[in-house]
mmCIF file of C-alpha atoms in Angstrom:
data_model
loop_
_atom_site.group_PDB
_atom_site.id
_atom_site.type_symbol
_atom_site.label_atom_id
_atom_site.label_comp_id
_atom_site.label_asym_id
_atom_site.label_seq_id
_atom_site.Cartn_x
_atom_site.Cartn_y
_atom_site.Cartn_z
ATOM 1 C CA UNK K 543 104.756 114.167 44.121
ATOM 2 C CA UNK K 544 102.790 115.497 41.122
ATOM 3 C CA UNK K 545 99.212 114.384 40.550
ATOM 4 C CA UNK K 546 99.472 111.178 38.569
ATOM 5 C CA UNK K 547 96.021 111.431 37.017
ATOM 6 C CA UNK K 548 96.340 113.430 33.787
ATOM 7 C CA UNK K 549 92.574 114.035 33.936
ATOM 8 C CA UNK K 550 92.839 115.968 37.192
ATOM 9 C CA UNK K 551 92.269 119.311 35.504
ATOM 10 C CA UNK K 552 88.949 118.033 34.206
ATOM 11 C CA UNK K 553 86.451 118.846 36.953
ATOM 12 C CA UNK K 554 89.296 120.361 38.998
ATOM 13 C CA UNK K 555 86.891 122.475 41.049
ATOM 14 C CA UNK K 556 84.978 119.398 42.217
ATOM 15 C CA UNK K 557 88.170 117.456 42.857
ATOM 16 C CA UNK K 558 89.738 120.136 45.025
ATOM 17 C CA UNK K 559 86.550 120.722 47.023
ATOM 18 C CA UNK K 560 86.066 117.010 47.764
ATOM 19 C CA UNK K 561 89.726 116.633 48.694
ATOM 20 C CA UNK K 562 89.497 119.557 51.106
ATOM 21 C CA UNK K 563 86.499 117.980 52.829
ATOM 22 C CA UNK K 564 88.110 114.554 53.016
ATOM 23 C CA UNK K 565 91.313 116.065 54.447
ATOM 24 C CA UNK K 566 89.337 116.788 57.627
ATOM 25 C CA UNK K 567 88.916 113.034 58.120
ATOM 26 C CA UNK K 568 92.413 111.642 58.161
ATOM 27 C CA UNK K 569 93.934 108.262 58.942
ATOM 28 C CA UNK K 570 93.153 108.367 62.663
ATOM 29 C CA UNK K 571 89.468 108.863 61.943
ATOM 30 C CA UNK K 572 89.219 105.954 59.492
ATOM 31 C CA UNK K 573 91.391 103.679 61.648
ATOM 32 C CA UNK K 574 89.136 104.382 64.627
ATOM 33 C CA UNK K 575 85.954 103.746 62.667
ATOM 34 C CA UNK K 576 87.369 100.504 61.249
ATOM 35 C CA UNK K 577 88.645 99.255 64.591
ATOM 36 C CA UNK K 578 85.242 99.726 66.186
ATOM 37 C CA UNK K 579 83.311 98.541 63.106
ATOM 38 C CA UNK K 580 81.351 101.793 63.275
ATOM 39 C CA UNK K 581 79.484 103.671 60.580
ATOM 40 C CA UNK K 582 81.397 106.859 59.594
ATOM 41 C CA UNK K 583 78.477 109.077 60.616
ATOM 42 C CA UNK K 584 80.450 112.313 60.910
ATOM 43 C CA UNK K 585 81.963 111.834 57.450
ATOM 44 C CA UNK K 586 78.632 111.024 55.792
ATOM 45 C CA UNK K 587 77.018 113.972 57.510
ATOM 46 C CA UNK K 588 79.779 116.292 56.228
ATOM 47 C CA UNK K 589 79.283 115.023 52.663
ATOM 48 C CA UNK K 590 75.539 115.506 52.990
ATOM 49 C CA UNK K 591 75.837 119.007 54.396
ATOM 50 C CA UNK K 592 78.189 119.964 51.559
ATOM 51 C CA UNK K 593 75.619 118.699 49.033
ATOM 52 C CA UNK K 594 77.809 116.003 47.450
ATOM 53 C CA UNK K 595 75.376 113.152 48.108
ATOM 54 C CA UNK K 596 72.608 115.114 46.390
ATOM 55 C CA UNK K 597 74.705 115.575 43.253
ATOM 56 C CA UNK K 598 72.312 113.724 40.944
ATOM 57 C CA UNK K 599 69.119 115.315 42.278
ATOM 58 C CA UNK K 600 67.855 118.042 39.896
ATOM 59 C CA UNK K 601 68.254 121.632 41.041
ATOM 60 C CA UNK K 602 64.484 122.126 41.112
ATOM 61 C CA UNK K 603 64.379 119.717 44.059
ATOM 62 C CA UNK K 604 67.352 121.256 45.840
ATOM 63 C CA UNK K 605 70.083 119.024 44.478
ATOM 64 C CA UNK K 606 73.213 119.652 42.471
ATOM 65 C CA UNK K 607 71.777 118.690 39.097
ATOM 66 C CA UNK K 608 75.070 117.042 38.143
ATOM 67 C CA UNK K 609 75.716 114.286 35.607
ATOM 68 C CA UNK K 610 76.848 110.716 36.317
ATOM 69 C CA UNK K 611 80.278 111.768 34.993
ATOM 70 C CA UNK K 612 80.526 114.470 37.655
ATOM 71 C CA UNK K 613 79.163 112.147 40.342
ATOM 72 C CA UNK K 614 81.793 109.572 39.419
ATOM 73 C CA UNK K 615 84.529 112.181 39.955
ATOM 74 C CA UNK K 616 83.170 112.886 43.442
ATOM 75 C CA UNK K 617 83.282 109.202 44.428
ATOM 76 C CA UNK K 618 86.744 108.767 42.832
ATOM 77 C CA UNK K 619 88.152 111.600 44.907
ATOM 78 C CA UNK K 620 86.574 110.297 48.130
ATOM 79 C CA UNK K 621 88.356 106.968 47.741
ATOM 80 C CA UNK K 622 91.514 108.548 46.464
ATOM 81 C CA UNK K 623 91.714 110.563 49.676
ATOM 82 C CA UNK K 624 91.919 107.316 51.679
ATOM 83 C CA UNK K 625 88.266 107.387 52.704
ATOM 84 C CA UNK K 626 85.602 104.830 51.853
ATOM 85 C CA UNK K 627 82.629 106.004 49.807
ATOM 86 C CA UNK K 628 81.044 102.563 50.208
ATOM 87 C CA UNK K 629 79.440 103.928 53.335
ATOM 88 C CA UNK K 630 77.196 106.256 51.326
ATOM 89 C CA UNK K 631 77.642 105.707 47.565
ATOM 90 C CA UNK K 632 74.226 104.053 47.159
ATOM 91 C CA UNK K 633 72.480 107.419 47.531
ATOM 92 C CA UNK K 634 74.061 108.277 44.199
ATOM 93 C CA UNK K 635 72.992 105.288 42.120
ATOM 94 C CA UNK K 636 69.726 104.368 43.861
ATOM 95 C CA UNK K 637 68.487 107.827 42.987
ATOM 96 C CA UNK K 638 68.065 106.871 39.343
ATOM 97 C CA UNK K 639 65.015 104.684 39.933
ATOM 98 C CA UNK K 640 63.169 107.496 41.643
ATOM 99 C CA UNK K 641 64.375 110.195 39.251
ATOM 100 C CA UNK K 642 63.555 108.330 36.053
ATOM 101 C CA UNK K 643 60.477 106.357 37.025
ATOM 102 C CA UNK K 644 58.969 107.957 40.128
ATOM 103 C CA UNK K 645 55.739 109.959 39.993
ATOM 104 C CA UNK K 646 55.717 113.725 40.318
ATOM 105 C CA UNK K 647 54.143 113.330 43.755
ATOM 106 C CA UNK K 648 56.929 110.953 44.880
ATOM 107 C CA UNK K 649 59.618 113.281 43.630
ATOM 108 C CA UNK K 650 58.087 116.291 45.341
ATOM 109 C CA UNK K 651 57.699 114.340 48.567
ATOM 110 C CA UNK K 652 61.123 112.732 48.805
ATOM 111 C CA UNK K 653 63.744 114.499 46.702
ATOM 112 C CA UNK K 654 63.827 117.866 48.526
ATOM 113 C CA UNK K 655 64.072 116.064 51.845
ATOM 114 C CA UNK K 656 66.907 113.854 50.585
ATOM 115 C CA UNK K 657 68.730 116.817 49.066
ATOM 116 C CA UNK K 658 68.470 118.731 52.350
ATOM 117 C CA UNK K 659 69.823 115.753 54.312
ATOM 118 C CA UNK K 660 66.616 115.294 56.302
ATOM 119 C CA UNK K 661 66.079 111.863 54.696
ATOM 120 C CA UNK K 662 68.597 109.266 53.565
ATOM 121 C CA UNK K 663 68.014 106.877 50.660
ATOM 122 C CA UNK K 664 70.997 104.547 50.946
ATOM 123 C CA UNK K 665 69.595 101.019 50.824
ATOM 124 C CA UNK K 666 68.565 98.836 47.862
ATOM 125 C CA UNK K 667 66.993 95.398 48.490
ATOM 126 C CA UNK K 668 67.296 93.054 45.495
ATOM 127 C CA UNK K 669 69.525 90.033 46.269
ATOM 128 C CA UNK K 670 68.100 86.923 47.943
ATOM 129 C CA UNK K 671 69.908 84.020 49.624
ATOM 130 C CA UNK K 672 68.454 81.316 47.383
ATOM 131 C CA UNK K 673 68.645 83.111 44.040
ATOM 132 C CA UNK K 674 71.768 85.314 44.211
ATOM 133 C CA UNK K 675 72.199 87.090 40.898
ATOM 134 C CA UNK K 676 69.403 85.083 39.232
ATOM 135 C CA UNK K 677 67.145 88.049 39.940
ATOM 136 C CA UNK K 678 64.160 86.906 37.855
ATOM 137 C CA UNK K 679 63.624 84.017 40.278
ATOM 138 C CA UNK K 680 63.326 86.096 43.432
ATOM 139 C CA UNK K 681 60.832 84.699 45.913
ATOM 140 C CA UNK K 682 59.952 87.846 47.858
ATOM 141 C CA UNK K 683 56.373 88.655 46.930
ATOM 142 C CA UNK K 684 54.189 91.756 47.259
ATOM 143 C CA UNK K 685 50.456 91.085 47.097
ATOM 144 C CA UNK K 686 48.107 94.005 46.650
ATOM 145 C CA UNK K 687 45.297 94.172 49.166
ATOM 146 C CA UNK K 688 43.181 97.307 48.832
ATOM 147 C CA UNK K 689 45.350 100.370 49.123
ATOM 148 C CA UNK K 690 48.392 98.473 50.350
ATOM 149 C CA UNK K 691 50.880 95.815 49.291
ATOM 150 C CA UNK K 692 51.719 93.020 51.723
ATOM 151 C CA UNK K 693 55.305 91.793 51.464
ATOM 152 C CA UNK K 694 56.715 88.411 52.487
ATOM 153 C CA UNK K 695 60.156 87.038 51.793
ATOM 154 C CA UNK K 696 63.840 87.452 52.496
ATOM 155 C CA UNK K 697 66.779 89.516 51.246
ATOM 156 C CA UNK K 698 70.517 89.279 51.902
ATOM 157 C CA UNK K 699 73.587 91.530 51.618
ATOM 158 C CA UNK K 700 71.421 94.645 51.996
ATOM 159 C CA UNK K 701 73.670 97.458 53.174
ATOM 160 C CA UNK K 702 73.233 100.585 55.318
ATOM 161 C CA UNK K 703 69.712 99.721 56.512
ATOM 162 C CA UNK K 704 70.511 101.008 59.994
ATOM 163 C CA UNK K 705 71.643 104.351 58.542
ATOM 164 C CA UNK K 706 68.969 104.907 55.938
ATOM 165 C CA UNK K 707 65.458 106.240 56.243
ATOM 166 C CA UNK K 708 64.233 104.875 52.909
ATOM 167 C CA UNK K 709 64.910 101.716 50.931
ATOM 168 C CA UNK K 710 64.109 100.649 47.398
ATOM 169 C CA UNK K 711 62.670 97.105 47.370
ATOM 170 C CA UNK K 712 62.300 94.725 44.408
ATOM 171 C CA UNK K 713 59.535 92.149 44.850
ATOM 172 C CA UNK K 714 57.521 89.895 42.589
ATOM 173 C CA UNK K 715 53.936 91.125 42.142
ATOM 174 C CA UNK K 716 52.929 88.549 39.522
ATOM 175 C CA UNK K 717 53.935 84.880 39.966
ATOM 176 C CA UNK K 718 56.720 83.726 37.646
ATOM 177 C CA UNK K 719 54.438 81.029 36.184
ATOM 178 C CA UNK K 720 51.933 83.680 35.075
ATOM 179 C CA UNK K 721 54.230 85.952 33.032
ATOM 180 C CA UNK K 722 55.286 85.588 29.402
ATOM 181 C CA UNK K 723 58.857 86.675 30.062
ATOM 182 C CA UNK K 724 60.660 85.875 33.295
ATOM 183 C CA UNK K 725 61.817 89.492 33.577
ATOM 184 C CA UNK K 726 58.188 90.625 33.869
ATOM 185 C CA UNK K 727 56.000 90.699 36.951
ATOM 186 C CA UNK K 728 58.439 92.368 39.363
ATOM 187 C CA UNK K 729 57.897 95.805 40.885
ATOM 188 C CA UNK K 730 59.911 98.304 42.942
ATOM 189 C CA UNK K 731 58.697 100.097 46.028
ATOM 190 C CA UNK K 732 59.819 102.829 48.397
ATOM 191 C CA UNK K 733 59.955 101.387 51.917
ATOM 192 C CA UNK K 734 59.984 103.771 54.856
ATOM 193 C CA UNK K 735 62.409 101.965 57.152
ATOM 194 C CA UNK K 736 61.435 104.097 60.133
ATOM 195 C CA UNK K 737 57.977 102.538 60.026
ATOM 196 C CA UNK K 738 58.880 99.101 58.656
ATOM 197 C CA UNK K 739 61.574 97.862 61.067
ATOM 198 C CA UNK K 740 59.845 95.997 63.855
ATOM 199 C CA UNK K 741 56.524 96.085 62.048
ATOM 200 C CA UNK K 742 56.938 93.330 59.517
ATOM 201 C CA UNK K 743 60.630 93.874 58.734
ATOM 202 C CA UNK K 744 63.393 92.249 60.774
ATOM 203 C CA UNK K 745 67.020 93.205 60.228
ATOM 204 C CA UNK K 746 69.881 90.861 61.056
ATOM 205 C CA UNK K 747 73.446 92.271 60.668
ATOM 206 C CA UNK K 748 76.093 90.133 58.878
ATOM 207 C CA UNK K 749 79.630 90.496 60.313
ATOM 208 C CA UNK K 750 82.097 90.483 57.416
ATOM 209 C CA UNK K 751 85.689 90.977 56.262
ATOM 210 C CA UNK K 752 85.417 94.736 55.725
ATOM 211 C CA UNK K 753 83.717 97.455 57.764
ATOM 212 C CA UNK K 754 80.765 97.474 55.393
ATOM 213 C CA UNK K 755 77.439 97.442 57.210
ATOM 214 C CA UNK K 756 75.287 94.817 55.528
ATOM 215 C CA UNK K 757 72.339 92.737 56.587
ATOM 216 C CA UNK K 758 69.853 89.957 56.046
ATOM 217 C CA UNK K 759 66.218 91.159 55.884
ATOM 218 C CA UNK K 760 63.087 89.153 56.757
ATOM 219 C CA UNK K 761 59.670 90.349 55.573
ATOM 220 C CA UNK K 762 56.656 88.981 57.456
ATOM 221 C CA UNK K 763 53.423 90.608 56.231
ATOM 222 C CA UNK K 764 55.061 94.005 55.881
ATOM 223 C CA UNK K 765 52.507 96.518 54.631
ATOM 224 C CA UNK K 766 53.529 99.168 52.120
ATOM 225 C CA UNK K 767 51.143 101.873 50.889
ATOM 226 C CA UNK K 768 50.221 101.319 47.233
ATOM 227 C CA UNK K 769 51.315 104.899 46.538
ATOM 228 C CA UNK K 770 54.889 103.790 47.273
ATOM 229 C CA UNK K 771 54.972 101.724 44.071
ATOM 230 C CA UNK K 772 57.495 103.294 41.660
ATOM 231 C CA UNK K 773 56.344 103.411 38.057
ATOM 232 C CA UNK K 774 54.144 100.645 36.691
ATOM 233 C CA UNK K 775 53.566 97.342 38.446
ATOM 234 C CA UNK K 776 55.447 94.510 36.771
ATOM 235 C CA UNK K 777 58.140 96.662 35.175
ATOM 236 C CA UNK K 778 60.502 96.875 38.136
ATOM 237 C CA UNK K 779 63.219 94.647 36.665
ATOM 238 C CA UNK K 780 63.541 96.940 33.643
ATOM 239 C CA UNK K 781 63.719 99.952 35.947
ATOM 240 C CA UNK K 782 66.566 98.558 38.041
ATOM 241 C CA UNK K 783 68.609 97.488 35.024
ATOM 242 C CA UNK K 784 69.025 101.109 33.963
ATOM 243 C CA UNK K 785 70.116 102.052 37.473
ATOM 244 C CA UNK K 786 72.612 99.164 37.574
ATOM 245 C CA UNK K 787 74.521 100.708 34.666
ATOM 246 C CA UNK K 788 74.996 103.854 36.724
ATOM 247 C CA UNK K 789 75.911 101.765 39.759
ATOM 248 C CA UNK K 790 78.626 99.848 37.918
ATOM 249 C CA UNK K 791 80.062 103.016 36.418
ATOM 250 C CA UNK K 792 80.171 104.766 39.790
ATOM 251 C CA UNK K 793 81.698 101.731 41.492
ATOM 252 C CA UNK K 794 84.349 101.757 38.763
ATOM 253 C CA UNK K 795 85.184 105.336 39.684
ATOM 254 C CA UNK K 796 85.612 104.332 43.334
ATOM 255 C CA UNK K 797 87.991 101.555 42.300
ATOM 256 C CA UNK K 798 89.976 103.998 40.194
ATOM 257 C CA UNK K 799 90.241 106.273 43.211
ATOM 258 C CA UNK K 800 91.527 103.323 45.255
ATOM 259 C CA UNK K 801 93.974 102.414 42.444
ATOM 260 C CA UNK K 802 95.512 105.867 42.376
ATOM 261 C CA UNK K 803 95.716 105.899 46.196
ATOM 262 C CA UNK K 804 97.628 102.559 46.227
ATOM 263 C CA UNK K 805 99.965 103.668 43.475
ATOM 264 C CA UNK K 806 100.730 107.001 45.139
ATOM 265 C CA UNK K 807 101.477 105.245 48.408
ATOM 266 C CA UNK K 808 103.704 102.684 46.679
ATOM 267 C CA UNK K 809 105.641 105.349 44.752
ATOM 268 C CA UNK K 810 106.158 107.436 47.884
ATOM 269 C CA UNK K 811 107.391 104.488 49.948
ATOM 270 C CA UNK K 812 109.641 103.200 47.118
ATOM 271 C CA UNK K 813 111.334 106.591 46.971
ATOM 272 C CA UNK K 814 111.729 106.890 50.757
ATOM 273 C CA UNK K 815 112.618 103.352 51.843
ATOM 274 C CA UNK K 816 116.399 102.805 51.916
ATOM 275 C CA UNK K 817 117.739 99.265 51.826
ATOM 276 C CA UNK K 818 121.349 98.395 50.964
ATOM 277 C CA UNK K 819 122.127 102.136 50.884
ATOM 278 C CA UNK K 820 119.696 102.880 48.049
ATOM 279 C CA UNK K 821 115.951 103.544 47.653
ATOM 280 C CA UNK K 822 114.105 100.368 46.802
ATOM 281 C CA UNK K 823 112.380 102.272 43.975
ATOM 282 C CA UNK K 824 115.669 102.209 42.045
ATOM 283 C CA UNK K 825 115.234 98.466 41.518
ATOM 284 C CA UNK K 826 113.298 97.454 38.428
ATOM 285 C CA UNK K 827 111.795 94.591 40.408
ATOM 286 C CA UNK K 828 109.992 97.273 42.424
ATOM 287 C CA UNK K 829 109.517 99.830 39.652
ATOM 288 C CA UNK K 830 107.904 97.583 37.046
ATOM 289 C CA UNK K 831 104.999 96.185 39.079
ATOM 290 C CA UNK K 832 104.066 99.680 40.213
ATOM 291 C CA UNK K 833 104.274 100.937 36.631
ATOM 292 C CA UNK K 834 102.196 98.031 35.374
ATOM 293 C CA UNK K 835 99.495 98.784 37.984
ATOM 294 C CA UNK K 836 99.452 102.476 36.987
ATOM 295 C CA UNK K 837 98.973 101.616 33.311
ATOM 296 C CA UNK K 838 96.045 99.348 34.159
ATOM 297 C CA UNK K 839 94.359 102.050 36.298
ATOM 298 C CA UNK K 840 94.786 104.581 33.504
ATOM 299 C CA UNK K 841 93.184 102.209 30.985
ATOM 300 C CA UNK K 842 90.256 101.536 33.328
ATOM 301 C CA UNK K 843 89.876 105.289 33.831
ATOM 302 C CA UNK K 844 89.333 105.792 30.101
ATOM 303 C CA UNK K 845 86.596 103.155 30.012
ATOM 304 C CA UNK K 846 84.947 104.735 33.060
ATOM 305 C CA UNK K 847 84.641 108.068 31.253
ATOM 306 C CA UNK K 848 83.403 106.337 28.108
ATOM 307 C CA UNK K 849 80.626 104.597 30.082
ATOM 308 C CA UNK K 850 79.728 107.881 31.831
ATOM 309 C CA UNK K 851 79.489 109.804 28.588
ATOM 310 C CA UNK K 852 77.163 107.238 27.030
ATOM 311 C CA UNK K 853 74.949 107.074 30.126
ATOM 312 C CA UNK K 854 74.689 110.843 30.377
ATOM 313 C CA UNK K 855 73.801 111.047 26.686
ATOM 314 C CA UNK K 856 70.944 108.597 27.208
ATOM 315 C CA UNK K 857 72.571 106.009 24.942
ATOM 316 C CA UNK K 858 72.925 102.266 25.661
ATOM 317 C CA UNK K 859 75.798 101.882 28.101
ATOM 318 C CA UNK K 860 75.474 98.351 29.429
ATOM 319 C CA UNK K 861 78.579 96.938 27.818
ATOM 320 C CA UNK K 862 80.741 99.922 28.694
ATOM 321 C CA UNK K 863 79.449 100.066 32.281
ATOM 322 C CA UNK K 864 80.224 96.382 32.803
ATOM 323 C CA UNK K 865 83.652 96.633 31.210
ATOM 324 C CA UNK K 866 84.479 99.746 33.226
ATOM 325 C CA UNK K 867 83.552 97.978 36.454
ATOM 326 C CA UNK K 868 85.573 94.892 35.516
ATOM 327 C CA UNK K 869 88.678 96.790 34.453
ATOM 328 C CA UNK K 870 88.601 99.194 37.414
ATOM 329 C CA UNK K 871 88.030 96.496 40.057
ATOM 330 C CA UNK K 872 90.805 94.379 38.555
ATOM 331 C CA UNK K 873 93.183 97.346 38.362
ATOM 332 C CA UNK K 874 92.521 98.479 41.929
ATOM 333 C CA UNK K 875 93.075 94.983 43.275
ATOM 334 C CA UNK K 876 96.337 94.635 41.384
ATOM 335 C CA UNK K 877 97.423 98.041 42.659
ATOM 336 C CA UNK K 878 96.507 96.972 46.185
ATOM 337 C CA UNK K 879 98.712 93.898 45.928
ATOM 338 C CA UNK K 880 101.587 95.908 44.467
ATOM 339 C CA UNK K 881 101.308 98.492 47.239
ATOM 340 C CA UNK K 882 101.219 95.782 49.908
ATOM 341 C CA UNK K 883 104.238 94.041 48.388
ATOM 342 C CA UNK K 884 106.181 97.304 48.079
ATOM 343 C CA UNK K 885 105.676 98.044 51.784
ATOM 344 C CA UNK K 886 106.484 94.511 52.852
ATOM 345 C CA UNK K 887 105.685 93.899 56.510
ATOM 346 C CA UNK K 888 104.762 97.536 57.095
ATOM 347 C CA UNK K 889 101.806 97.086 54.719
ATOM 348 C CA UNK K 890 100.169 94.883 57.325
ATOM 349 C CA UNK K 891 100.363 97.524 60.058
ATOM 350 C CA UNK K 892 97.111 99.380 60.689
ATOM 351 C CA UNK K 893 98.839 102.744 60.879
ATOM 352 C CA UNK K 894 99.683 102.718 57.170
ATOM 353 C CA UNK K 895 96.002 102.261 56.122
ATOM 354 C CA UNK K 896 97.043 99.842 53.407
ATOM 355 C CA UNK K 897 95.566 96.720 54.978
ATOM 356 C CA UNK K 898 92.236 98.565 55.471
ATOM 357 C CA UNK K 899 92.060 99.796 51.900
ATOM 358 C CA UNK K 900 93.300 96.380 50.755
ATOM 359 C CA UNK K 901 90.213 94.784 52.302
ATOM 360 C CA UNK K 902 87.874 97.466 51.055
ATOM 361 C CA UNK K 903 88.886 97.285 47.391
ATOM 362 C CA UNK K 904 88.778 93.470 47.403
ATOM 363 C CA UNK K 905 85.015 93.659 47.740
ATOM 364 C CA UNK K 906 84.594 94.919 44.188
ATOM 365 C CA UNK K 907 85.851 91.705 42.638
ATOM 366 C CA UNK K 908 82.607 90.228 43.956
ATOM 367 C CA UNK K 909 80.089 93.060 44.290
ATOM 368 C CA UNK K 910 77.919 94.578 43.041
ATOM 369 C CA UNK K 911 78.406 92.082 40.224
ATOM 370 C CA UNK K 912 80.954 89.325 39.973
ATOM 371 C CA UNK K 913 83.606 89.095 37.279
ATOM 372 C CA UNK K 914 82.103 85.941 35.786
ATOM 373 C CA UNK K 915 78.709 87.560 35.277
ATOM 374 C CA UNK K 916 80.376 90.453 33.468
ATOM 375 C CA UNK K 917 82.129 87.957 31.215
ATOM 376 C CA UNK K 918 78.786 86.228 30.536
ATOM 377 C CA UNK K 919 77.154 89.561 29.673
ATOM 378 C CA UNK K 920 79.885 90.624 27.247
ATOM 379 C CA UNK K 921 80.031 87.172 25.687
ATOM 380 C CA UNK K 922 76.331 87.166 24.900
ATOM 381 C CA UNK K 923 75.453 90.790 24.262
ATOM 382 C CA UNK K 924 78.673 92.020 22.616
ATOM 383 C CA UNK K 925 80.347 89.010 21.083
ATOM 384 C CA UNK K 926 77.157 87.162 20.085
ATOM 385 C CA UNK K 927 78.061 83.917 21.807
ATOM 386 C CA UNK K 928 75.259 81.559 22.996
ATOM 387 C CA UNK K 929 73.607 82.424 26.279
ATOM 388 C CA UNK K 930 75.307 80.376 29.032
ATOM 389 C CA UNK K 931 72.463 80.415 31.557
#
């Protein structure tokens, strides 16, 4: 069937190259990884070797020097191939904190190693079990003692810790009661996981619905060199907000990739499946839901590129990033349901990959930000309604 994304010719070189790489990791590979709840190490290594995970690192440090728009296309194509970029996507959006706010010494030390694949930066520790998305009330603290910070606290839903060398950590360095604004007094740090685990950091895996490696972290007097502080102490919350806009835009691109994958599978099956001596795709009851899902994915795709263009231009992109994430996650989930319904009982069979992708795309209704929080953001910051919390 023809490519259903009219924007395929934009960035066609990237799209074809990513598809060629992903074609080497077909259904059997992903079914095996999912069945064993394993990390797709070979796939991530192939992406790293090809340079795709270093897309946002400037060329002077050995990276691709690409824009968020181009990075979003890479992640879209990974998911559209039937793969799951959730195993490694964080290296794309975590990079912003180090790129925009790290010192020259930090960039020289880490970026070339990450670009070359000798180090992985795939983990971002913000969320806590008692505060959730109320980030300004985090309880993990980092107290400076001489040339080190001592960290105590707890984090939850922190992914890929076992397959990352470095982690970005958000901790409070000034007590909440001592700051003028609740968003002040938090700082971000580079944590070397190779040294931290077992020496003040305990990692507890969380089994979950999808093969998405995530964990609960416990900090007990973990020592971090003061030189690992990114930017200025107390300004960490502001630093991560900028990165979250990139995160939401890139996650939107992944959802769009999923959406196209579901629609392509539904169209193919509707054309091939014969019931009552005719293809089921001839029935409007089958046609219309697939068509509706396609229209929704296309609309989300436009908002994704709008958010990307604003972010790359250095303009405020918070509203567009949030709307892109909302629209894309909603569209991919609707496409997943349509695809499952079109296949009927066969959609539940592992060999069709639909039930796996169905579970994977469901995550983005909840993470990295829930639908209700997006609504609250748009209500307050775009529509001018009273703050609800």
